Every structure is written in C-alpha cells, then in structure tokens.
Coordinates of C-alpha atoms in Angstrom, one line a residue:
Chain D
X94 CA 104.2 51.1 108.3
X95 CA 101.9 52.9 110.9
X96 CA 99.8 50.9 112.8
X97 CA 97.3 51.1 115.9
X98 CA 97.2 48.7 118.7
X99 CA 100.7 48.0 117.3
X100 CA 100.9 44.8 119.7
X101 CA 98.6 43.2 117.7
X102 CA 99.5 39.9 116.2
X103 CA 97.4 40.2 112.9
X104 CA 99.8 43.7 112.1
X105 CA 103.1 40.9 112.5
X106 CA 102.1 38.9 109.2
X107 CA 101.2 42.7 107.7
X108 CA 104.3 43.7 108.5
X109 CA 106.5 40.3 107.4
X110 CA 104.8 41.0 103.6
X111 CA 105.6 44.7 103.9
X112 CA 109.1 43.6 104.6
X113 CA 109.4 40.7 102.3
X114 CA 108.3 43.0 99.2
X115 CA 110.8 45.7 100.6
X116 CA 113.7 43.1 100.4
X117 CA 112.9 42.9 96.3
X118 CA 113.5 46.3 96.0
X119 CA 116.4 47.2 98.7
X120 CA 114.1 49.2 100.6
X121 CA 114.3 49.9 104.9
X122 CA 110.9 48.8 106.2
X123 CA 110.1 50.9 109.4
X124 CA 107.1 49.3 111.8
X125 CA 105.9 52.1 114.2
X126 CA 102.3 53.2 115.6
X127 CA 100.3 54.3 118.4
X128 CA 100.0 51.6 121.2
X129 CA 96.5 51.5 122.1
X130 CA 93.1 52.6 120.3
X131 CA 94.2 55.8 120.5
X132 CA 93.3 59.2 118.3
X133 CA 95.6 61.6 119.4
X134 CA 98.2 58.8 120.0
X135 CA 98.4 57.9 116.0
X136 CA 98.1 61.5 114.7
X137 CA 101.7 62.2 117.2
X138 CA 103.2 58.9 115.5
X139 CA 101.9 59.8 111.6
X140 CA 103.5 63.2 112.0
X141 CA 106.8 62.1 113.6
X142 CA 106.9 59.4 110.6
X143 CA 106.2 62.4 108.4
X144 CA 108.6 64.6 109.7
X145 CA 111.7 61.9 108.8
X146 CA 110.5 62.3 105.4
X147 CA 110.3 58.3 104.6
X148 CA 109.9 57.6 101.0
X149 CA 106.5 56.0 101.5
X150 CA 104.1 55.2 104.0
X151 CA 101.2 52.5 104.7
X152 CA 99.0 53.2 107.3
X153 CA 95.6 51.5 109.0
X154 CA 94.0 54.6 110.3
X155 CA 92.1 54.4 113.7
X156 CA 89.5 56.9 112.8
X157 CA 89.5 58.1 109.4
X158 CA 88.5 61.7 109.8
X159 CA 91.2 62.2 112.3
X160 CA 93.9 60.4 109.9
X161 CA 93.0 62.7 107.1
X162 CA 94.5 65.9 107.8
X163 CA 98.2 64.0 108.2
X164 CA 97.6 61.7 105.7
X165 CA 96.8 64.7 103.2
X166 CA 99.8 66.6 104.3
X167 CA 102.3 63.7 103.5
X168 CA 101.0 63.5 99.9
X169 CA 101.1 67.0 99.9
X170 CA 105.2 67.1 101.0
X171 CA 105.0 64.3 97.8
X172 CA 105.3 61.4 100.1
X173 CA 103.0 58.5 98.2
X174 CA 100.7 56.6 100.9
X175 CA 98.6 53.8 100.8
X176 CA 96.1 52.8 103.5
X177 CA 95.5 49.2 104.4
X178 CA 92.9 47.8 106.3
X179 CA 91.4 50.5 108.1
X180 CA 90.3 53.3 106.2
X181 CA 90.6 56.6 105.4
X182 CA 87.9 57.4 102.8
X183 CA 87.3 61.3 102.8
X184 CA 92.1 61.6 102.6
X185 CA 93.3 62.5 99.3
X186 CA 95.0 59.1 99.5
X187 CA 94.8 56.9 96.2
X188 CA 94.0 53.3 97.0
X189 CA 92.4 50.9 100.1
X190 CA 93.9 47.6 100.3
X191 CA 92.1 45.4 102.4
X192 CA 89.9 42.8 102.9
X193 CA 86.3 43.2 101.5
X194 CA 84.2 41.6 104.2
X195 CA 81.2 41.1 102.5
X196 CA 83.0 39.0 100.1
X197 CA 84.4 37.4 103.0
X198 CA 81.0 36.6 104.4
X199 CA 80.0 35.1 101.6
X200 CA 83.3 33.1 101.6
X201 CA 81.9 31.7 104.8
X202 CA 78.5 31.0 103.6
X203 CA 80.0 28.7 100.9
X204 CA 81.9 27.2 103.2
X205 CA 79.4 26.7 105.5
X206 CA 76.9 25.4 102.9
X207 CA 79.5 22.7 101.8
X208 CA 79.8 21.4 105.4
X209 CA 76.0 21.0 106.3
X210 CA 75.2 19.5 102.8
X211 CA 73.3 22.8 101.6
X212 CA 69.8 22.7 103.1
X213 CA 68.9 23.6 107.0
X214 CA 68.8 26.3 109.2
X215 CA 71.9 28.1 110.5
X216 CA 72.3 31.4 112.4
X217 CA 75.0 34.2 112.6
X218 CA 76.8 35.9 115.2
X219 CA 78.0 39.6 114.6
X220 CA 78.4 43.1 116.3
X221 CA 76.0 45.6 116.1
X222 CA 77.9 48.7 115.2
X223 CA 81.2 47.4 113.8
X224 CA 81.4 48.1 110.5
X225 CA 83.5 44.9 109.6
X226 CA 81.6 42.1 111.6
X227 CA 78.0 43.9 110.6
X228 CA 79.5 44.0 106.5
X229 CA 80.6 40.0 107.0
X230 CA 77.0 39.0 108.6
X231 CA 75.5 40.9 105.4
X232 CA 77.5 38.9 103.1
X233 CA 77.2 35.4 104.8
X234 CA 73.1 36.5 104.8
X235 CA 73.0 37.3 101.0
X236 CA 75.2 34.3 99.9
X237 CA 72.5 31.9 101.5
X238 CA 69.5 33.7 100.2
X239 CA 71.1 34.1 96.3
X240 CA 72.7 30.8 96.5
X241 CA 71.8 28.2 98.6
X242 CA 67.8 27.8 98.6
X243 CA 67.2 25.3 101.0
X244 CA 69.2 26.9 103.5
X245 CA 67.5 29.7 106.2
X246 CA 69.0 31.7 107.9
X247 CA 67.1 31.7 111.2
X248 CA 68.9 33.8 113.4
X249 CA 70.7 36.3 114.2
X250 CA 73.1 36.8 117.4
X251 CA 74.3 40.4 118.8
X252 CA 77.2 40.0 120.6
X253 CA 79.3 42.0 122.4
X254 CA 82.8 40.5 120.5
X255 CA 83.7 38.5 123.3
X256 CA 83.7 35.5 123.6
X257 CA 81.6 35.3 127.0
X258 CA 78.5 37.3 125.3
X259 CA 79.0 34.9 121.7
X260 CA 78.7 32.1 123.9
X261 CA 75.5 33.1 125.9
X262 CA 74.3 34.6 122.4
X263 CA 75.3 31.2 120.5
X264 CA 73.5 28.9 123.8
X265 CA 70.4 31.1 123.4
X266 CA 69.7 30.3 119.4
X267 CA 70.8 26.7 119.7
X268 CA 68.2 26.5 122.5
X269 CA 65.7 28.5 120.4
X270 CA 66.5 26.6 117.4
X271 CA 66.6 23.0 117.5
X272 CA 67.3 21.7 114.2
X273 CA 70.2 24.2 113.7
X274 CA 72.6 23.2 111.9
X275 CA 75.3 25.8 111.8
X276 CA 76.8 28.8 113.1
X277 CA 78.7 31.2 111.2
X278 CA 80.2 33.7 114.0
X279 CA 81.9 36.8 112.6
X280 CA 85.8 36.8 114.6
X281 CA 87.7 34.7 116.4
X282 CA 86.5 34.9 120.3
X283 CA 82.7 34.6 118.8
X284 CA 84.0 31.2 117.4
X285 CA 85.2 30.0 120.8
X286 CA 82.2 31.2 121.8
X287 CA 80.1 29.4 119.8
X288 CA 82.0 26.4 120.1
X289 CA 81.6 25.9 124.0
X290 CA 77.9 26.5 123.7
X291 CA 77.3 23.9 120.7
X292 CA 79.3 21.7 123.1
X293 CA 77.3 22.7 126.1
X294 CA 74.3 21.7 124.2
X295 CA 76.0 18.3 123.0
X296 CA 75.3 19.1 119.9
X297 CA 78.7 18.7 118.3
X298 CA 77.8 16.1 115.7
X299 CA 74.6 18.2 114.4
X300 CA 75.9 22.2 114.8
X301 CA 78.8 23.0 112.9
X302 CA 80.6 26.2 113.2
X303 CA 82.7 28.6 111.0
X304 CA 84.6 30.9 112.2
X305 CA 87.0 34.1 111.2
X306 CA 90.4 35.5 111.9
X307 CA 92.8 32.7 112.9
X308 CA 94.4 32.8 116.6
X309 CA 96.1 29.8 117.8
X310 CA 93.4 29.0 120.0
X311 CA 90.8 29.1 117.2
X312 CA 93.1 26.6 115.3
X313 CA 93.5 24.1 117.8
X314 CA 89.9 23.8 118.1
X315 CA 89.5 23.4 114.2
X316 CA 92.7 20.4 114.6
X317 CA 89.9 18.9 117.4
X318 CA 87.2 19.3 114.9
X319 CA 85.3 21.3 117.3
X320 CA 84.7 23.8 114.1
X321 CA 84.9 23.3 110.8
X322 CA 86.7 26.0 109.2
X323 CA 87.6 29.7 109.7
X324 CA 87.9 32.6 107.2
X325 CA 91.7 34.3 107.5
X326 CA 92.2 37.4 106.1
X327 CA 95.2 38.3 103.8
X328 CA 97.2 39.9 106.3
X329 CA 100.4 39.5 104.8
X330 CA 99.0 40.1 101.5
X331 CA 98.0 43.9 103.0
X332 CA 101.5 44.3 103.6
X333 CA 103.2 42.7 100.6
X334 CA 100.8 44.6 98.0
X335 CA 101.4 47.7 99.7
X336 CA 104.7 48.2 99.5
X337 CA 104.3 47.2 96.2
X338 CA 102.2 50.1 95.5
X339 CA 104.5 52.8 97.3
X340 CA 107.3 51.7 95.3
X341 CA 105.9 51.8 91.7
X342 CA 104.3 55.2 92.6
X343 CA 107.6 56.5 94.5
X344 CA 109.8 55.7 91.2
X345 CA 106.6 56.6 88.8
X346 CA 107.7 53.1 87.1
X347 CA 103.6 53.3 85.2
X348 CA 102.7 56.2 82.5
X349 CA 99.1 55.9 82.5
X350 CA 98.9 58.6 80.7
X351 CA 101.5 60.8 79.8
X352 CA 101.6 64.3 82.4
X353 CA 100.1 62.0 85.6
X354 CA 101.7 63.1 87.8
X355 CA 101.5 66.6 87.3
X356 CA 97.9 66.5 86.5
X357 CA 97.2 64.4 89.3
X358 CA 96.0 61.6 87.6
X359 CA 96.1 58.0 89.7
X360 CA 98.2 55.4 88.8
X361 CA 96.9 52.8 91.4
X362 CA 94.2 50.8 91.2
X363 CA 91.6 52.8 93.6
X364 CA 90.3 49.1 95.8
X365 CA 92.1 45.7 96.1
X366 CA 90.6 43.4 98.3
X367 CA 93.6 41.3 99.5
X368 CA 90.8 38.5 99.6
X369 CA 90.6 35.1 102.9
X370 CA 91.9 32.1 102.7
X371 CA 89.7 29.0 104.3
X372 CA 91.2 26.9 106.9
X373 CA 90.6 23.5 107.9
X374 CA 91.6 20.8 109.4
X375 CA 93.6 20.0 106.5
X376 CA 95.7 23.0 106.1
X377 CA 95.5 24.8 109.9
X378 CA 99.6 24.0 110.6
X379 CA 99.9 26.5 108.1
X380 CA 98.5 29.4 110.4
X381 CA 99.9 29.3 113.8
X382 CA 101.7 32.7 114.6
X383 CA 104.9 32.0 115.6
X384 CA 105.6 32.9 119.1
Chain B
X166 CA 97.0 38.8 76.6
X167 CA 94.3 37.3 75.1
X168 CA 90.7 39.6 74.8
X169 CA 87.7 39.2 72.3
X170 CA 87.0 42.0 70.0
X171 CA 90.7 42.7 69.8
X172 CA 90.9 45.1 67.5
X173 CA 88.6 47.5 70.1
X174 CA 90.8 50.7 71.0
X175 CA 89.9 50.2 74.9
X176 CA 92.3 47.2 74.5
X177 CA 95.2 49.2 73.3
X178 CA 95.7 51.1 76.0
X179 CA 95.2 48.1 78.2
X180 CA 98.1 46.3 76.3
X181 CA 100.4 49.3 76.7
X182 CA 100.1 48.5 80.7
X183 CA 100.9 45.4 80.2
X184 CA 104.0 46.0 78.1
X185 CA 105.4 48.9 80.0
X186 CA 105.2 46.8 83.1
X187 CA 106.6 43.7 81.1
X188 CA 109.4 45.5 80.2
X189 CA 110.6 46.4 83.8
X190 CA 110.9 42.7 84.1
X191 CA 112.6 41.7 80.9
X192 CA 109.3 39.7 79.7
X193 CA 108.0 39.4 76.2
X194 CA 104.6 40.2 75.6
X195 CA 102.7 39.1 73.2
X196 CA 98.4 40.1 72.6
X197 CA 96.2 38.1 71.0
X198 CA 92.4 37.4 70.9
X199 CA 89.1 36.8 69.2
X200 CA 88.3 39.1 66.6
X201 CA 84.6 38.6 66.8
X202 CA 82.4 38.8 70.2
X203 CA 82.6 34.9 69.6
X204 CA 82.5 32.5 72.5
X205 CA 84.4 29.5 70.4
X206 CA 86.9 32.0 68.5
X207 CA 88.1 33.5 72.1
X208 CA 88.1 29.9 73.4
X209 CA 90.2 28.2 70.0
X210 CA 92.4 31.1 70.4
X211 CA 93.0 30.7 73.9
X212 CA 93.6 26.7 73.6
X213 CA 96.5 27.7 71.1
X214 CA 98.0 30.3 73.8
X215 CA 97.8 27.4 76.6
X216 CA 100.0 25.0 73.6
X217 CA 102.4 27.4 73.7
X218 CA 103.3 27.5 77.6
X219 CA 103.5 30.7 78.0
X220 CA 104.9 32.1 81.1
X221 CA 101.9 33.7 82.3
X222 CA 98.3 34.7 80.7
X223 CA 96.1 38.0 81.0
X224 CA 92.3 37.3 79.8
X225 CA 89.2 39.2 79.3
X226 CA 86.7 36.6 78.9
X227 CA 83.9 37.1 76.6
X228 CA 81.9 34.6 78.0
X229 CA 82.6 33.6 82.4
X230 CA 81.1 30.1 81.9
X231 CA 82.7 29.1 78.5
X232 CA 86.3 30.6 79.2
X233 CA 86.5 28.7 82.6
X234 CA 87.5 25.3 81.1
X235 CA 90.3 26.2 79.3
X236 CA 91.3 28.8 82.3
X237 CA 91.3 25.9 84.4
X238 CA 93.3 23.9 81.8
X239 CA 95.9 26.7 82.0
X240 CA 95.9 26.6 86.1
X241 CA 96.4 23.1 86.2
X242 CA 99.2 23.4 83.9
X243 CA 100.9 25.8 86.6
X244 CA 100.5 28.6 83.9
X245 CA 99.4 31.8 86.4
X246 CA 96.4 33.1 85.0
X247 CA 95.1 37.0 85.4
X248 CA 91.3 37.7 84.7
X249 CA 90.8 41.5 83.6
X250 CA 88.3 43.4 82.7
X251 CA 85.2 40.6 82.2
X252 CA 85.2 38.2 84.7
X253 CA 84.9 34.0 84.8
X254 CA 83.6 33.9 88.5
X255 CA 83.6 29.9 88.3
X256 CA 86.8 29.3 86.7
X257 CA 89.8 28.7 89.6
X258 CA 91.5 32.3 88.8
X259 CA 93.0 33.6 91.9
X260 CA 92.1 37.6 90.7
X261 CA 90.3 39.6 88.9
X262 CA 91.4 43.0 87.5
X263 CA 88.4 45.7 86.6
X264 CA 86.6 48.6 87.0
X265 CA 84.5 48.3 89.8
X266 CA 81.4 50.0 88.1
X267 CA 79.1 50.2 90.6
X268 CA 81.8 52.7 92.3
X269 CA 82.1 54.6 89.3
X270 CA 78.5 55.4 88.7
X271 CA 79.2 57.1 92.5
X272 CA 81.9 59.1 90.9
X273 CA 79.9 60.1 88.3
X274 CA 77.1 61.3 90.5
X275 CA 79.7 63.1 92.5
X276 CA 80.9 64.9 89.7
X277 CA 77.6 66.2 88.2
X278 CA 76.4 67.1 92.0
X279 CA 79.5 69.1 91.8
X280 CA 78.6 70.7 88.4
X281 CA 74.5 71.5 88.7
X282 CA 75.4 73.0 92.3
X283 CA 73.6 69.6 94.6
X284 CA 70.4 70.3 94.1
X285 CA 67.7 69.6 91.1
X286 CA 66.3 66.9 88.9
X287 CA 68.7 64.7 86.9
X288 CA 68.5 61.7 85.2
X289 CA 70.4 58.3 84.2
X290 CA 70.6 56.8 80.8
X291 CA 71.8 53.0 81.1
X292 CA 71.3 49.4 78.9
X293 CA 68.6 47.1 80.8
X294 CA 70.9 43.7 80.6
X295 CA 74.2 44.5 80.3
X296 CA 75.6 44.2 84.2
X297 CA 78.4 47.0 83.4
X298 CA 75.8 49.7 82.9
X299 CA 72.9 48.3 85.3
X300 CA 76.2 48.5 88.3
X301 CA 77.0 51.9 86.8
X302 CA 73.5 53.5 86.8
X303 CA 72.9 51.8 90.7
X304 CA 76.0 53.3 92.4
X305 CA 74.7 56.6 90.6
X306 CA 71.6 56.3 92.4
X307 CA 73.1 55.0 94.8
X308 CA 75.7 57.7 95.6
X309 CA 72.6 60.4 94.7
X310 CA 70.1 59.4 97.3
X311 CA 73.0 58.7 100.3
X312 CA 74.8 62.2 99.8
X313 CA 72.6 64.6 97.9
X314 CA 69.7 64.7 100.1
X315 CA 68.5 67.9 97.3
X316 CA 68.9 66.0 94.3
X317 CA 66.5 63.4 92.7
X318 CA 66.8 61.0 90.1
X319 CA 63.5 62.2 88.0
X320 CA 64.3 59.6 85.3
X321 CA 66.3 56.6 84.0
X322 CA 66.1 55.7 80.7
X323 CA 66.7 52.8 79.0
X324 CA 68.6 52.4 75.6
X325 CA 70.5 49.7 73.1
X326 CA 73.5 51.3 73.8
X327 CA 73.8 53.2 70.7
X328 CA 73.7 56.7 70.4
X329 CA 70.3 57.1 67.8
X330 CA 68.5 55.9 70.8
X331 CA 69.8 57.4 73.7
X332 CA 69.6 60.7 71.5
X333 CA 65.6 59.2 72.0
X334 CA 65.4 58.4 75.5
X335 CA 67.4 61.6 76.6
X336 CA 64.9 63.8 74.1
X337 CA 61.8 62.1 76.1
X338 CA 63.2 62.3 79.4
X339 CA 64.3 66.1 78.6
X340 CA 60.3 66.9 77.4
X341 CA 58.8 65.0 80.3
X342 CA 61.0 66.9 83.2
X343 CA 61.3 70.6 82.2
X344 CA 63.2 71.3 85.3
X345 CA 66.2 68.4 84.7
X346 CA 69.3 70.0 85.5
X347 CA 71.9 66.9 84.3
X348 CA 71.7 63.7 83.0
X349 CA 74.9 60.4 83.8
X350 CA 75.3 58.1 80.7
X351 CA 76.6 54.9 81.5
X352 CA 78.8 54.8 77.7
X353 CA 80.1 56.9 75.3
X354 CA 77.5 56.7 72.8
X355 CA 74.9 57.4 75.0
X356 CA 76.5 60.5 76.4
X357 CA 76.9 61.8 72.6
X358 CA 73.1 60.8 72.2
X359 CA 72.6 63.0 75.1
X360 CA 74.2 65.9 74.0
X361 CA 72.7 66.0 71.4
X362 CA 69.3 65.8 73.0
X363 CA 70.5 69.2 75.2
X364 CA 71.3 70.9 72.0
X365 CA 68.0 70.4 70.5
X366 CA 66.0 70.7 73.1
X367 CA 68.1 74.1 73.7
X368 CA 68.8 73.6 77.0
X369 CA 72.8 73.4 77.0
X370 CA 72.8 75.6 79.6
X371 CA 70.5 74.1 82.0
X372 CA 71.3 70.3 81.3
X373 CA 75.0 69.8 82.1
X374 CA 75.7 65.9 80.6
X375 CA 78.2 63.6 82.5
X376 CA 79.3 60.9 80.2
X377 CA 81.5 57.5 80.7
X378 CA 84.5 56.1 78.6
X379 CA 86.7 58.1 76.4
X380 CA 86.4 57.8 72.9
X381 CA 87.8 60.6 71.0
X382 CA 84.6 62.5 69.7
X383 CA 83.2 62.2 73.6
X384 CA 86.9 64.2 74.4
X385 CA 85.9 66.4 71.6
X386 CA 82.6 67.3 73.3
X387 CA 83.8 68.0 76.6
X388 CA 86.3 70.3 75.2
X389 CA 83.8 71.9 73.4
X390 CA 81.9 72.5 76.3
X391 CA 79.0 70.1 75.2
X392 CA 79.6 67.5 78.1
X393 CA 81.2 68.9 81.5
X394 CA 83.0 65.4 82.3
X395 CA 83.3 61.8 81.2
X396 CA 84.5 59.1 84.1
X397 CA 87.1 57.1 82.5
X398 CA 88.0 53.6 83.3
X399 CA 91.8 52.5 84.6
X400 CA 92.6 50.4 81.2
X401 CA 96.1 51.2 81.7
X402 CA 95.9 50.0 84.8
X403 CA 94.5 46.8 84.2
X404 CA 97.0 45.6 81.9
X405 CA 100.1 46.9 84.2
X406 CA 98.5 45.1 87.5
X407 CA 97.9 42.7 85.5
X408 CA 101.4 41.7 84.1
X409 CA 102.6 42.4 88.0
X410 CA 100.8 40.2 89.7
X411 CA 101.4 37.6 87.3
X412 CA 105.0 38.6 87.3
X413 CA 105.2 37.8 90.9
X414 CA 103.2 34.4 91.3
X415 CA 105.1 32.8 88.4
X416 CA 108.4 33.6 90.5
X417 CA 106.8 33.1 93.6
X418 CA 108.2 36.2 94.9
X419 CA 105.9 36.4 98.1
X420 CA 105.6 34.3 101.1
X421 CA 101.9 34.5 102.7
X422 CA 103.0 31.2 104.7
X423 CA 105.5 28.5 104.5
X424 CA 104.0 26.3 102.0
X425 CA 101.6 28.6 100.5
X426 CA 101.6 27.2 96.3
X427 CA 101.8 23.4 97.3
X428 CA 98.8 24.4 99.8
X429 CA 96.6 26.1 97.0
X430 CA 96.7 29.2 99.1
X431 CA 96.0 32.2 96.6
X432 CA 99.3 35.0 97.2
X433 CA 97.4 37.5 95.3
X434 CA 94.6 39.6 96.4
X435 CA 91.2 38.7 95.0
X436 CA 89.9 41.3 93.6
X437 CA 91.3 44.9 92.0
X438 CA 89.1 47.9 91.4
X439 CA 90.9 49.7 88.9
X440 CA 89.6 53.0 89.5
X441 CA 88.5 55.5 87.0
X442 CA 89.7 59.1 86.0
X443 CA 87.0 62.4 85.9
X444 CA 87.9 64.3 82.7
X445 CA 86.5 67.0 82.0
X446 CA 87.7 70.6 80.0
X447 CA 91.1 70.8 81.7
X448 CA 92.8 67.4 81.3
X449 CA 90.6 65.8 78.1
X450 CA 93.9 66.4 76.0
X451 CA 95.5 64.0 78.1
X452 CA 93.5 60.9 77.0
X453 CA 92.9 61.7 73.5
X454 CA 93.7 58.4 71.7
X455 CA 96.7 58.2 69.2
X456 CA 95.8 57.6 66.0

C-alpha cells in the first residue's frame, strides 16, 4: 500500500483492512509512501515499490497526472493495481474504490433533516476548490432541495479547512441567520469550528451541527452533545476491498469472459464507493483511533 | 439468486458469476425468480427463498418499493442480502451491485468521438421513462459537451425500446440532419433499428452507430461492420461481487471496528459500478452467447 502524508491517521484503519484481508489469503502487506504532500516524493516511493516487483499494489495518488506514468508502467510489468481514495482517472488502472462524496453529502442531509425535524433553514460549510468538500456540499444541497421541502438551505460558508476560518465563517451565518437551525460543515476541523461558534452565539439548543471525518476530538464533542452526528468514511473498507481486488485479479480466480486477460478485458468492477457510516452519540466508542 | 424475467439471457451470464465465485468457497448456488415482469410473482417467489434460510441471497428487484418488505424480512432474519442490477433504494440492503449507466453513456460517447474523428453532428436514441436509458443518454451528453468541444448532439430521439421504432426515429433524425456523423443507442434493439436506418438511408459510411448490450445479432452487426461498437454491461461481474461480498458478511470475515454487526455498521461498500466492456470488430467473438 502507497500512501501520501503517510502519518496520517485515516491511512492506519486503510491499512488495518488492507492487512486484515491479506491475513485470509497468506499474503505480506507492505505500508510505504511519500511523507508529505509531495509529487516528486510519491513518484520516488511508487517506483521503488515497483522495482521489488510486489504482487499487487494499492495506491491513493497525490496528483493523478503525475501518478499515471508509474501507475501505467506497473500494469504494464503485469503488476495488478487498484487506486483507493485519491484518484488516478486518465491511468490504465481498472477500478477506484473510494468514498463517493456526494452520496456522502446527502448522507448528511438525512441526517441532518432527522435531527432538526425536517423543516428550517440550515447552511453549509465547504472549501472552495477541493474537489471532495465542494462534491459533499453539492450532495448535502441536492438532498434538501429533492427531499426535504420545508427545509432551505440559506447559506453557504467558504472556509479555508481550518478550523479558525470555519468558525469565523460559521459565527458570521449564525449572526446573519437567526432562525438557523443547522449546520452541516464538510470535515472534521470545520465541525469544531462550527461548534465553538454555535456556542459563542449560545445557541446550542436551537443550531445543531453535523459534521464529517471522525478525530478524537470531533467525537468527544458528539459524547458532549455539542454536535449531533458526523459522517465517517469507510476507511478500512478502502483497504479491506482492495486487497480483495488485487488478489482475485493476481490469481485470475473470475472468467468473465473466456481470453480476458489477453484481450484486456476488466474483471473488476470499474467504481465502488466504500460508502460512511453515521455516528452519534450512541455509537461514537466505536471510532476513537487507538493511540 | 432470485431475478424477474428469469428466463432473460442477460441473467445467465450473471448466474455464471455467481457460481464460479461460489465454487471458490464450497457454496451451493441455486437461481430462481419470477418468470413474468410480475411484482407479486418476484415477491411469492422470494418469500419461499427467505423459508428456506438460505445462507445468503442475490436479488434484482423488479419493483424497489414492493421487494423492500420481504428484503427487510430477510435482513432481520440475519440472512445477508445483495441487491444487483435493479435497485430497492428504501429497503435496508447494505449494497448495491450495477452498471452505473450514467458512466457508460460517457463511454459510449468516448468511443464514437473516437470513431467519427471528434468532430460533427451525432445523435442519441433512448426510452423517455425508463431511468436505465434516460442515465445512459445523459452521461452521453454529458461526456459530449465536457470533452468534445467539436461535436454536438443535433438530436435525441425518443423510442418504445423496440427496434420497428427506433428504425423510425433514427430514419427521421438521419433525414432532418444530413450532416450526422453517428448516432449512441441506449439498447440493443435500438441500435439494430439504427442500422438499419444507415443502411437505407445509404449512409453506412458516414453514420458510424454505437450500440449498448450484447445480444447475439447486435455482435453479428458489428462484425459485419454495420455497428462500430456496442458498450457492454459487467453481468458477470455482478453475480461474482455479488456472491463475494455476501460470502464475506455471512462469515463476518472483515473487521471495520470492534463491534461492527451488533452495531448495525454496514462492512461492505455501498455502492459497485460494475463497469462495462467496448466491443467492437476485434473482440465481439468473445461475448457471443452460448447457445
């Protein structure tokens, strides 16, 4: 498994299903990547990995265009890949697993709906110009408008993905807004955000807040009730479902047709969205990353 | 596996997924189903597979809304349930297993852009209220309007989904635009009614004709030079996934957290886009259909 920021927690629960599916199958699970948001750094790693010749590889690639060259030569040398998470679109590589975040924002319109009794306004907080946060904010948006007639969505907060800007973002719509009645903030820090300015505003009881991702600190404040839920990706199911994948390709265990291989033909599915799962008060002791 | 219209060829190959990867586990499989498009056939038939306990069920539903009690029956029974191909959205199944057809109409446009040379007038036969085709025909136009800045959609036509009156709409839309350079038809049929429009209209040289599914006289055409591709669903693929993922809840072989089946969390992903397969002259013996 090849990775970016490889210190990141969210890549230890990827990781844990990559090696949990390995153990099924007797296979060495490898974790290696570039240590910072770095190109160059990844490209260095990929091609190392590469040049051990592993019998399969997962990798979350830190800029696409830059990842396809290496990714193509591995499946060229026959090595089967499978990006997770972060894409790779224009590689020859045959499936995505990851989590579709505008299915995931409307995850967290339900959930949002369910907690403010479906009418109201609410607002959302997102980041212009990431992909990911600007795809959940489009969900969340078209989840009210389809589903949930009574509820508006009356703002929307640009933030920086910090949670200093989502709190000044979050203190200026609650002040702009005064019957809000939810907040739907697109990561973790722009939930903490969001939190301290509802509270700022002593507006607890009438402003609730979901959240996404799940850090410690985002859980304790769900335990306190200061939000009511958060939307956690499958991490672990990226991992598990991957390695899956490598090892039915590797040992060509499907015949979709007979000649695939030779003809190229894919036997993966070409998307899986390894889907959230809702956390609450009820079920947040599940989450915490062990330290 | 339980489907409605069971004695449809599509399923066949579909079944064979779910065999061969049945048989890597040691599990019997047995397909049944609704003869009939028949709402209370496909839901009698499936309340006799739930009386049976059954280790695990694979369904197409032919009806989301009507399917989802007895689904739910089988879930609450602790019998893991698969949805493929046709969805029930508001039943409590943890996945669903299809052709994302929305992405596939992009492949299709993709692959006539690539035949016509990316730049003309084409055109896109689909069926007004059937979701399958509406998706297919919108990621065509879609995919069209984002990447081929040259090429315009002139024309869609709407047909029953039989060929007699796509063979109509494709004549019309061929008099109306005597500059059309291709046409996408969201099913078999259609594409056949197509061709046969070209041929008339004797303009197989100028109208190149990208069909979808892969019946045998489609195959036929392509190798014949009539059609220059067809975009053909994963059905394999849906029935080995399938049989996997259900493989693995029932033994609860993953570990997304401590807890995770007492907790309701889902250990599957949500959603699987099966992908298609672009045939065309050089690999249409592959799928012909054994008879």
């Amino acid at each position: 498994m090849v990775t970016f920021m490889s210190g990141l927690e969210f890549w230890k629960s990827t990781f844990k299903g990559f090696q949990d599916a390995g153990k099924l199958y007797g296979i060495k699970t490898v974790y290696t990547g570039a240590q910072q948001f770095d190109i160059n750094q990844q490209v260095s790693v990929l091609e190392e990995v590469i040049a051990k010749k592993p019998a399969g590889i997962a990798i979350t690639a830190v800029n696409g265009k830059a990842l396809a060259g290496p990714i193509n030569k591995a499946i060229a040398q026959g090595i089967p890949v499978v990006v997770f998470d972060s894409d790779s679109p224009d590689s020859n590589r045959n499936i995505i697993v990851q989590t579709g975040n505008e299915s995931a924002g409307r995850v967290a319109a339900d959930t949002l709906a369910k907690n403010i009794g479906s009418s109201g306004e609410v607002a959302v907080l997102y980041v212009a110009g990431t992909p990911t946060l600007e795809q959940r904010a489009a969900g969340f948006k078209a989840e009210m408008q389809e589903k949930y007639p009574n509820i508006k969505v009356v703002a929307s907060g640009n933030y920086s993905g910090e949670q200093m800007d989502a709190n000044k973002a979050a203190a200026g719509i609650i002040q702009a807004n005064p019957n809000l009645k939810g907040i739907f903030a697109g990561n973790s820090p722009g939930a903490l955000g969001a939190i301290v300015a509802v509270k700022e505003a002593n507006k607890k009881n009438q402003v609730k807040v979901v959240g996404f991702d799940a850090d410690n600190s985002l859980l304790d404040a769900i335990k306190a009730g200061d939000a009511v839920a958060t939307i956690a990706q499958g991490s672990y199911n990226m991992g598990y479902w991957s390695m899956n994948f490598l090892f039915q390709e590797k040992h060509e265990l499907m015949n979709p047709v007979d000649g695939w291989k030779k003809n190229g033909i894919n036997p993966l599915p070409s998307y899986v969205d390894t889907g959230v799962n809702i956390i609450t008060k009820d079920n947040a002791d599940l989450f915490y990353t062990k330290k």
